[in-house]
């Protein structure tokens, strides 16, 4: 055996060994304890259609996002007018896009117009203001922009939550104008997943009012836990209207199991601004209760005993460990900019996936056996060598998918079957070219050289054009289309390697000995 053939044979068998190495975790029931720390322990993942899971379509309430921005802008303008010593009263929100208020002194109207024009280019007068009652609203481009950003932000927030939840290969993408498509393969607790995904997670810190009945206070419900019995009972909290901080000041959140006899809790770390505000408020409000409000419900209202520095606080609420973990996830990922509702929900059972795998495997095996038998009958020993390259092709394809921990779906199985057909086509082209050279009187070695060299342009042309089409499908497709495109593109690479390179190595190995210089084809 010459050095070139030895090198090529080593490349083929090394590729086979590497593919089997990556497929090994999926071929055994249980890996040795030392394996995951040294070698890859994940194999090919199964998609939603094969292992089951949940399929959701969420609708973002983009109108609510606009209303939230209107409320935020009106509060900001109120503070700025107060700083400008412009007295106002009777602030109201008008619909989803506007607000209005009364001027105490009409003589300050020009100054209000100046503040609006200089600092708020995204609002316009909503009505013919009479000099005392002033009304404004967002301009339409700003409304459209807020709605667009609300869906984009919700998409990114949900993606961050799902990533931290630990779902392998989820599908999260926009659908329609305000919709978000979510597919979570392998999720066994759909209710918990839906709660995690759809929770608004609007966190606010407010002081409990010193006395009930103050102007502008808000009343929110919550609960307290009896320290003796451990039972929880509902209570009502009268809160100051001013929001001290929101969840935007959180830089990190982690769940903690709690001390002996205590419920798990969430430890939050504030950013620089939040830590400064928190320290000032706790210094000025010793003896008062600080309410931690999540989605409009008071989670806890501890009494401030002393100034708290360092920017660290905790949220308690008689949580289970899973509830504390999920709350930490949504706080780290951020609040949704607007509420979301479930417009469509489907739970895919794993039995459907098992049936699909069994049927797909049967069809693949049946088709493969028929192709193998045909090649051996029609091309004799050369057909057998072509079958070896075909099997190598499938093993390398699956090994690459396992190495990248790709997700296999039903369309992906279709891509593998298509790859099988294209690999057979490449071997047929080569064998027919070799036969043609033998009919013209070429010796076996020359016939092999000419057959492979003349078949190569046709093989490359058909495979590369299909590869480019697969890249386009992968770039612009989604979900099942991407799964099909991935297996197709990987399969084309393995096809060219096995059909052109490996099969020639097999032929050359059989012709090394002088007695095997004839071709059975």
XYZ file of N, CA and C in Angstrom, residues 303-399:
291
model
N -40.625 45.757 57.880
C -40.375 47.028 58.566
C -38.894 47.366 58.423
N -38.613 48.607 58.064
C -37.220 49.056 57.927
C -36.667 49.317 59.318
N -35.707 48.498 59.722
C -35.144 48.624 61.066
C -33.964 49.585 61.094
N -33.233 49.652 59.964
C -32.050 50.500 59.906
C -31.714 50.778 58.453
N -30.780 51.687 58.258
C -30.311 51.971 56.898
C -29.676 50.712 56.304
N -30.039 50.442 55.058
C -29.538 49.243 54.373
C -28.659 49.682 53.218
N -27.379 49.432 53.311
C -26.453 49.741 52.230
C -26.029 48.477 51.501
N -25.251 48.657 50.448
C -24.743 47.509 49.704
C -25.583 47.090 48.528
N -26.812 47.603 48.436
C -27.642 47.298 47.269
C -28.135 45.873 47.204
N -28.399 45.244 48.350
C -28.893 43.862 48.388
C -30.186 43.841 49.189
N -31.202 43.166 48.657
C -32.480 43.030 49.343
C -33.031 41.643 49.042
N -34.078 41.264 49.754
C -34.671 39.943 49.543
C -36.176 40.073 49.389
N -36.744 39.136 48.627
C -38.194 39.073 48.429
C -38.667 37.757 49.017
N -39.493 37.836 50.030
C -40.071 36.643 50.647
C -41.543 36.566 50.286
N -42.122 35.391 50.425
C -43.525 35.266 50.074
C -44.064 33.871 50.211
N -43.507 33.076 51.126
C -43.972 31.700 51.313
C -43.893 30.915 50.001
N -42.791 31.093 49.260
C -42.607 30.435 47.970
C -42.204 28.977 48.149
N -42.520 28.173 47.134
C -41.853 26.885 46.989
C -40.501 27.140 46.314
N -39.649 26.119 46.284
C -38.334 26.301 45.676
C -38.465 26.596 44.184
N -39.396 25.912 43.500
C -39.608 26.170 42.064
C -40.152 27.572 41.832
N -41.068 28.028 42.699
C -41.621 29.376 42.554
C -40.542 30.433 42.756
N -39.673 30.230 43.739
C -38.582 31.181 43.970
C -37.614 31.178 42.795
N -37.332 30.004 42.266
C -36.419 29.909 41.116
C -37.010 30.615 39.905
N -38.295 30.386 39.628
C -38.925 31.014 38.469
C -39.013 32.522 38.631
N -39.294 32.994 39.859
C -39.335 34.434 40.095
C -37.960 35.047 39.856
N -36.904 34.387 40.297
C -35.555 34.891 40.051
C -35.260 34.965 38.562
N -35.749 33.970 37.813
C -35.531 33.964 36.361
C -36.192 35.172 35.706
N -37.461 35.427 36.029
C -38.172 36.516 35.365
C -37.622 37.871 35.799
N -37.132 37.976 37.035
C -36.544 39.249 37.459
C -35.221 39.500 36.763
N -34.429 38.457 36.562
C -33.172 38.632 35.827
C -33.438 38.961 34.368
N -34.436 38.315 33.779
C -34.725 38.532 32.361
C -35.414 39.866 32.120
N -36.021 40.447 33.154
C -36.706 41.727 32.999
C -38.204 41.552 32.854
N -38.917 42.649 33.099
C -40.368 42.622 33.018
C -40.827 42.714 31.566
N -41.967 42.107 31.295
C -42.571 42.276 29.980
C -43.100 43.703 29.864
N -42.953 44.325 28.690
C -43.411 45.710 28.551
C -44.923 45.847 28.536
N -45.622 44.744 28.336
C -47.077 44.754 28.290
C -47.560 43.341 28.579
N -48.793 43.193 29.040
C -49.313 41.849 29.297
C -49.399 41.036 28.005
N -49.300 39.717 28.156
C -49.456 38.818 27.021
C -50.566 37.825 27.345
N -51.272 37.402 26.313
C -52.326 36.404 26.467
C -52.028 35.230 25.546
N -52.485 34.066 25.934
C -52.269 32.858 25.139
C -53.386 32.766 24.101
N -53.026 32.970 22.837
C -54.009 32.910 21.765
C -54.199 31.497 21.235
N -53.167 30.670 21.349
C -53.243 29.296 20.859
C -52.340 28.431 21.726
N -52.804 27.245 22.058
C -52.027 26.339 22.898
C -52.258 24.906 22.450
N -51.159 24.178 22.281
C -51.248 22.749 21.956
C -50.182 22.018 22.759
N -50.571 20.911 23.332
C -49.617 20.043 24.011
C -49.417 18.809 23.163
N -48.177 18.582 22.747
C -47.852 17.446 21.888
C -47.341 16.327 22.769
N -48.047 15.192 22.757
C -47.644 14.063 23.581
C -46.464 13.314 22.994
N -45.640 12.702 23.851
C -44.483 11.951 23.350
C -44.863 10.703 22.578
N -46.106 10.199 22.752
C -46.508 8.999 22.004
C -46.514 9.277 20.513
N -46.941 10.505 20.118
C -46.906 10.872 18.707
C -45.473 10.859 18.210
N -44.541 11.377 19.035
C -43.142 11.383 18.641
C -42.586 9.982 18.499
N -42.948 9.081 19.433
C -42.457 7.710 19.348
C -42.959 7.032 18.081
N -44.240 7.236 17.767
C -44.792 6.659 16.535
C -44.074 7.200 15.311
N -43.790 8.509 15.331
C -43.106 9.116 14.189
C -41.702 8.554 14.031
N -41.005 8.379 15.166
C -39.654 7.833 15.109
C -39.667 6.406 14.587
N -40.606 5.594 15.113
C -40.688 4.194 14.675
C -41.015 4.110 13.196
N -42.023 4.870 12.762
C -42.415 4.817 11.347
C -41.318 5.371 10.443
N -40.690 6.465 10.887
C -39.609 7.036 10.089
C -38.426 6.085 9.991
N -38.102 5.421 11.120
C -36.990 4.469 11.100
C -37.312 3.280 10.199
N -38.546 2.792 10.271
C -38.930 1.659 9.425
C -38.834 2.009 7.943
N -39.348 3.189 7.596
C -39.307 3.573 6.179
C -37.869 3.779 5.715
N -37.043 4.364 6.605
C -35.639 4.581 6.256
C -34.915 3.241 6.077
N -35.142 2.303 6.993
C -34.478 1.002 6.917
C -34.955 0.218 5.702
N -36.261 0.259 5.444
C -36.799 -0.476 4.298
C -36.241 0.079 2.997
N -36.262 1.413 2.868
C -35.715 2.018 1.659
C -34.231 1.753 1.513
N -33.491 1.811 2.654
C -32.057 1.557 2.597
C -31.730 0.135 2.187
N -32.468 -0.827 2.756
C -32.223 -2.235 2.397
C -32.505 -2.466 0.919
N -33.572 -1.903 0.401
C -33.899 -2.081 -1.022
C -32.814 -1.476 -1.908
N -32.303 -0.309 -1.529
C -31.235 0.323 -2.313
C -29.975 -0.526 -2.271
N -29.630 -1.028 -1.078
C -28.425 -1.854 -0.932
C -28.509 -3.110 -1.792
N -29.665 -3.772 -1.736
C -29.839 -4.989 -2.535
C -29.747 -4.672 -4.023
N -30.405 -3.584 -4.451
C -30.366 -3.215 -5.875
C -28.947 -2.939 -6.341
N -28.185 -2.157 -5.534
C -26.822 -1.819 -5.938
C -25.948 -3.063 -6.044
N -26.125 -4.016 -5.134
C -25.300 -5.225 -5.169
C -25.668 -6.112 -6.348
N -26.950 -6.154 -6.701
C -27.365 -6.973 -7.847
C -26.937 -6.332 -9.155
N -27.127 -5.021 -9.262
C -26.907 -4.350 -10.543
C -25.428 -4.081 -10.803
N -24.671 -3.704 -9.736
C -23.255 -3.366 -9.934
C -22.302 -4.379 -9.294
N -22.860 -5.471 -8.763
C -22.062 -6.552 -8.186
C -21.119 -6.048 -7.080
N -19.823 -6.376 -7.146
C -18.939 -6.000 -6.044
C -18.772 -4.482 -5.932
N -18.779 -3.778 -7.061
C -18.721 -2.313 -7.002
C -19.956 -1.746 -6.324
N -21.078 -2.415 -6.499
C -22.278 -2.008 -5.785
C -22.154 -2.213 -4.295
N -21.458 -3.307 -3.895
C -21.207 -3.538 -2.468
C -20.349 -2.426 -1.876
N -19.305 -2.023 -2.637
C -18.457 -0.927 -2.158
C -19.244 0.381 -2.085
N -20.142 0.590 -3.038
C -20.993 1.778 -2.991
C -21.905 1.752 -1.765
N -22.381 0.539 -1.403
C -23.218 0.409 -0.203
C -22.427 0.757 1.056
N -21.149 0.360 1.098
C -20.315 0.715 2.243
C -20.175 2.230 2.378
N -19.961 2.901 1.252
C -19.849 4.368 1.301
C -21.185 4.995 1.692
N -22.286 4.350 1.308
C -23.614 4.859 1.667
C -23.833 4.771 3.174
N -23.466 3.637 3.764
C -23.595 3.477 5.214
C -22.680 4.464 5.942
N -21.461 4.622 5.426
C -20.537 5.599 6.011
C -21.133 7.001 5.961
N -21.800 7.321 4.878
C -22.422 8.631 4.710
C -23.438 8.898 5.817
N -24.309 7.923 6.073
C -25.349 8.096 7.096
C -24.724 8.222 8.482
N -23.708 7.391 8.765
C -23.074 7.437 10.087
C -22.397 8.791 10.311
N -21.693 9.295 9.288
C -21.023 10.598 9.431
C -22.051 11.710 9.590
N -23.135 11.646 8.827
C -24.189 12.657 8.935
C -24.750 12.699 10.351
N -25.101 11.538 10.900
C -25.649 11.496 12.256
C -24.594 11.910 13.279
N -23.328 11.555 13.027
C -22.267 11.948 13.943
C -22.073 13.450 14.002
